[in-house]
Amino acid sequence: MTTDVINPIKPITITKGARQPPVRVKLRRVSANVAKAYPPDGLQKEWWGRLKKALGTRSSAFVDASLHQLYAAARLPCSGICEIAVNAALAMIEAAAPKDEIAAALAVQMACCHTAAMAVLARLGGGHGTERRVVAVATAAARLLRAYSVQVETLRSLQRGPDQIIRIERVDVHDGGQAIVAAVKAS
């Protein structure tokens, strides 16, 4: 008689420089528009800790609220809540590596904006409808994509810190003159 375990949970080993697989959720549908998340591997505490780390927070309430926002926004076209869309959004958020709740909220917005833009672009793909409708859909897609790029730049500036301003002024020093290159305060 053997004591082999079917589908054992193997620990993830990470080599230097390799990224860990993104945190994932499984969804238990309550209705078409409501779902409850649970860990895909059954390890509740470790999974919740990874969600907190992915969202750059120590707050369970923030993680719960962010998941609800993702359920509401991360859907595939013509469908209800989609596990694939939620997991794709979580992967995007984790890749943004937010350091706090402000950056995480921006990353959640980015993931939702990206999903919405792709859904609008999917409607545009067929070019069905009147010319007015096609123009309206194209305009909506352009606005969403512009908003997404602004969000990316905002996140980068949050992570990078404030920009340093270097002011260069022209200073002419003639023969026999002296110049000081520094901020001078009169006493």
Short mmCIF file of C-alpha atoms in Angstrom, two decimals:
data_model
loop_
_atom_site.label_atom_id
_atom_site.label_comp_id
_atom_site.label_asym_id
_atom_site.label_seq_id
_atom_site.Cartn_x
_atom_site.Cartn_y
_atom_site.Cartn_z
CA MET A 1 0.00 0.00 0.00
CA THR A 2 1.35 3.44 -0.95
CA THR A 3 0.87 6.69 0.86
CA ASP A 4 1.23 8.98 -2.16
CA VAL A 5 -0.53 12.29 -1.86
CA ILE A 6 -2.54 13.37 -4.86
CA ASN A 7 -1.82 16.98 -5.94
CA PRO A 8 0.39 17.94 -3.00
CA ILE A 9 0.86 21.63 -2.34
CA LYS A 10 4.44 22.34 -3.25
CA PRO A 11 6.25 25.29 -1.71
CA ILE A 12 7.21 27.97 -4.18
CA THR A 13 10.94 28.38 -4.44
CA ILE A 14 12.17 31.67 -5.71
CA THR A 15 15.53 32.07 -7.34
CA LYS A 16 17.28 35.41 -7.12
CA GLY A 17 15.75 37.85 -9.58
CA ALA A 18 12.71 35.65 -10.35
CA ARG A 19 9.25 36.95 -9.60
CA GLN A 20 6.84 35.01 -7.46
CA PRO A 21 3.59 34.05 -9.25
CA PRO A 22 0.92 36.69 -8.65
CA VAL A 23 -1.60 36.28 -5.86
CA ARG A 24 -4.84 34.73 -7.10
CA VAL A 25 -8.39 34.33 -5.87
CA LYS A 26 -11.09 31.76 -6.43
CA LEU A 27 -14.60 33.11 -6.56
CA ARG A 28 -17.69 31.51 -5.10
CA ARG A 29 -20.64 33.12 -6.83
CA VAL A 30 -23.44 34.39 -4.65
CA SER A 31 -25.28 35.82 -7.67
CA ALA A 32 -24.32 37.04 -11.15
CA ASN A 33 -22.95 40.27 -9.71
CA VAL A 34 -21.83 39.20 -6.22
CA ALA A 35 -19.06 36.78 -5.32
CA LYS A 36 -17.03 35.77 -2.29
CA ALA A 37 -13.27 35.37 -2.67
CA TYR A 38 -11.38 32.49 -1.14
CA PRO A 39 -7.81 31.19 -1.48
CA PRO A 40 -7.17 28.88 -4.44
CA ASP A 41 -4.96 26.58 -2.34
CA GLY A 42 -6.87 26.69 0.96
CA LEU A 43 -4.16 28.50 2.90
CA GLN A 44 -6.28 31.37 4.25
CA LYS A 45 -3.73 33.22 6.44
CA GLU A 46 -0.88 33.06 3.92
CA TRP A 47 -3.21 34.07 1.08
CA TRP A 48 -4.64 37.02 3.00
CA GLY A 49 -1.09 38.10 3.88
CA ARG A 50 -0.12 37.99 0.20
CA LEU A 51 -3.19 40.08 -0.70
CA LYS A 52 -2.18 42.65 1.91
CA LYS A 53 1.37 42.71 0.56
CA ALA A 54 0.14 43.01 -3.05
CA LEU A 55 -1.98 46.00 -2.04
CA GLY A 56 0.75 47.56 0.11
CA THR A 57 -1.36 47.63 3.26
CA ARG A 58 -1.75 46.15 6.72
CA SER A 59 -5.49 46.80 6.72
CA SER A 60 -7.84 43.87 6.17
CA ALA A 61 -10.69 46.32 5.58
CA PHE A 62 -8.73 47.96 2.75
CA VAL A 63 -8.10 44.56 1.13
CA ASP A 64 -11.78 43.63 1.44
CA ALA A 65 -12.94 46.96 -0.01
CA SER A 66 -10.43 46.72 -2.87
CA LEU A 67 -11.62 43.21 -3.74
CA HIS A 68 -15.23 44.42 -3.84
CA GLN A 69 -14.20 47.27 -6.14
CA LEU A 70 -12.42 44.79 -8.41
CA TYR A 71 -15.49 42.53 -8.54
CA ALA A 72 -17.60 45.48 -9.61
CA ALA A 73 -15.22 46.68 -12.31
CA ALA A 74 -13.14 43.73 -13.49
CA ARG A 75 -15.50 41.89 -15.80
CA LEU A 76 -15.06 40.48 -19.23
CA PRO A 77 -17.35 41.91 -21.94
CA CYS A 78 -20.95 40.66 -21.84
CA SER A 79 -20.52 38.73 -18.59
CA GLY A 80 -20.92 38.98 -14.85
CA ILE A 81 -18.10 38.68 -12.34
CA CYS A 82 -15.20 36.84 -13.90
CA GLU A 83 -12.46 35.10 -11.94
CA ILE A 84 -10.03 35.54 -14.86
CA ALA A 85 -10.61 39.31 -14.94
CA VAL A 86 -10.22 39.67 -11.16
CA ASN A 87 -6.99 37.64 -11.17
CA ALA A 88 -5.63 39.64 -14.13
CA ALA A 89 -6.40 42.86 -12.26
CA LEU A 90 -4.70 41.53 -9.11
CA ALA A 91 -1.61 40.61 -11.14
CA MET A 92 -1.52 44.13 -12.57
CA ILE A 93 -1.88 45.67 -9.10
CA GLU A 94 0.84 43.44 -7.65
CA ALA A 95 3.17 44.35 -10.54
CA ALA A 96 2.65 48.04 -9.71
CA ALA A 97 4.06 47.21 -6.24
CA PRO A 98 2.15 49.84 -4.25
CA LYS A 99 3.86 50.87 -1.02
CA ASP A 100 0.78 52.26 0.73
CA GLU A 101 -2.99 52.55 0.43
CA ILE A 102 -2.84 55.68 -1.75
CA ALA A 103 -0.65 53.97 -4.35
CA ALA A 104 -2.79 50.81 -4.05
CA ALA A 105 -6.01 52.76 -4.66
CA LEU A 106 -4.39 54.24 -7.77
CA ALA A 107 -3.27 50.76 -8.89
CA VAL A 108 -6.84 49.45 -8.42
CA GLN A 109 -8.14 52.38 -10.50
CA MET A 110 -5.54 51.61 -13.16
CA ALA A 111 -6.54 47.96 -13.35
CA CYS A 112 -10.24 48.85 -13.56
CA CYS A 113 -9.62 51.60 -16.13
CA HIS A 114 -7.59 49.19 -18.26
CA THR A 115 -10.35 46.57 -18.12
CA ALA A 116 -12.97 49.17 -19.06
CA ALA A 117 -10.85 50.47 -21.94
CA MET A 118 -10.37 46.97 -23.32
CA ALA A 119 -14.11 46.27 -23.06
CA VAL A 120 -14.88 49.48 -24.97
CA LEU A 121 -12.25 48.65 -27.59
CA ALA A 122 -13.83 45.21 -28.00
CA ARG A 123 -17.14 46.91 -28.86
CA LEU A 124 -15.35 49.10 -31.37
CA GLY A 125 -13.67 46.13 -33.04
CA GLY A 126 -16.67 45.11 -35.11
CA GLY A 127 -17.52 48.64 -36.13
CA HIS A 128 -21.20 47.76 -35.82
CA GLY A 129 -23.79 50.47 -35.52
CA THR A 130 -24.20 53.92 -36.83
CA GLU A 131 -21.36 56.28 -37.50
CA ARG A 132 -22.36 58.25 -34.42
CA ARG A 133 -22.14 55.18 -32.22
CA VAL A 134 -18.72 54.24 -33.60
CA VAL A 135 -17.45 57.78 -32.94
CA ALA A 136 -18.90 57.75 -29.40
CA VAL A 137 -17.31 54.39 -28.61
CA ALA A 138 -13.96 55.47 -30.09
CA THR A 139 -14.07 58.67 -28.04
CA ALA A 140 -14.83 56.74 -24.86
CA ALA A 141 -11.93 54.36 -25.57
CA ALA A 142 -9.55 57.25 -26.21
CA ARG A 143 -10.56 58.95 -22.95
CA LEU A 144 -10.13 55.77 -20.95
CA LEU A 145 -6.72 55.08 -22.50
CA ARG A 146 -5.64 58.68 -21.83
CA ALA A 147 -6.82 58.37 -18.23
CA TYR A 148 -4.87 55.13 -17.89
CA SER A 149 -1.66 56.71 -19.16
CA VAL A 150 -2.09 59.64 -16.74
CA GLN A 151 -2.61 57.13 -13.91
CA VAL A 152 0.60 55.29 -14.89
CA GLU A 153 2.56 58.56 -14.82
CA THR A 154 1.00 59.53 -11.49
CA LEU A 155 1.95 56.17 -9.97
CA ARG A 156 5.51 56.50 -11.28
CA SER A 157 5.85 59.97 -9.78
CA LEU A 158 4.47 58.68 -6.43
CA GLN A 159 7.02 55.87 -6.42
CA ARG A 160 9.90 58.02 -7.65
CA GLY A 161 9.27 60.86 -5.23
CA PRO A 162 9.11 64.55 -5.99
CA ASP A 163 10.94 65.81 -9.04
CA GLN A 164 14.07 67.78 -8.42
CA ILE A 165 14.15 71.18 -10.05
CA ILE A 166 17.47 72.41 -11.32
CA ARG A 167 17.58 76.05 -12.28
CA ILE A 168 20.41 77.19 -14.46
CA GLU A 169 21.08 80.87 -14.75
CA ARG A 170 23.65 82.54 -16.90
CA VAL A 171 26.47 84.16 -15.00
CA ASP A 172 29.10 86.18 -16.82
CA VAL A 173 32.40 86.71 -15.03
CA HIS A 174 34.71 89.16 -16.76
CA ASP A 175 38.47 89.52 -16.37
CA GLY A 176 39.36 90.50 -12.82
CA GLY A 177 35.87 89.69 -11.50
CA GLN A 178 34.79 87.16 -8.90
CA ALA A 179 31.74 84.91 -8.80
CA ILE A 180 30.08 82.83 -6.12
CA VAL A 181 28.16 79.76 -7.23
CA ALA A 182 25.78 79.20 -4.33
CA ALA A 183 22.74 80.62 -2.66
CA VAL A 184 23.72 83.89 -0.98
CA LYS A 185 21.72 85.48 1.82
CA ALA A 186 22.25 89.08 2.80
CA SER A 187 22.77 89.58 6.55
#
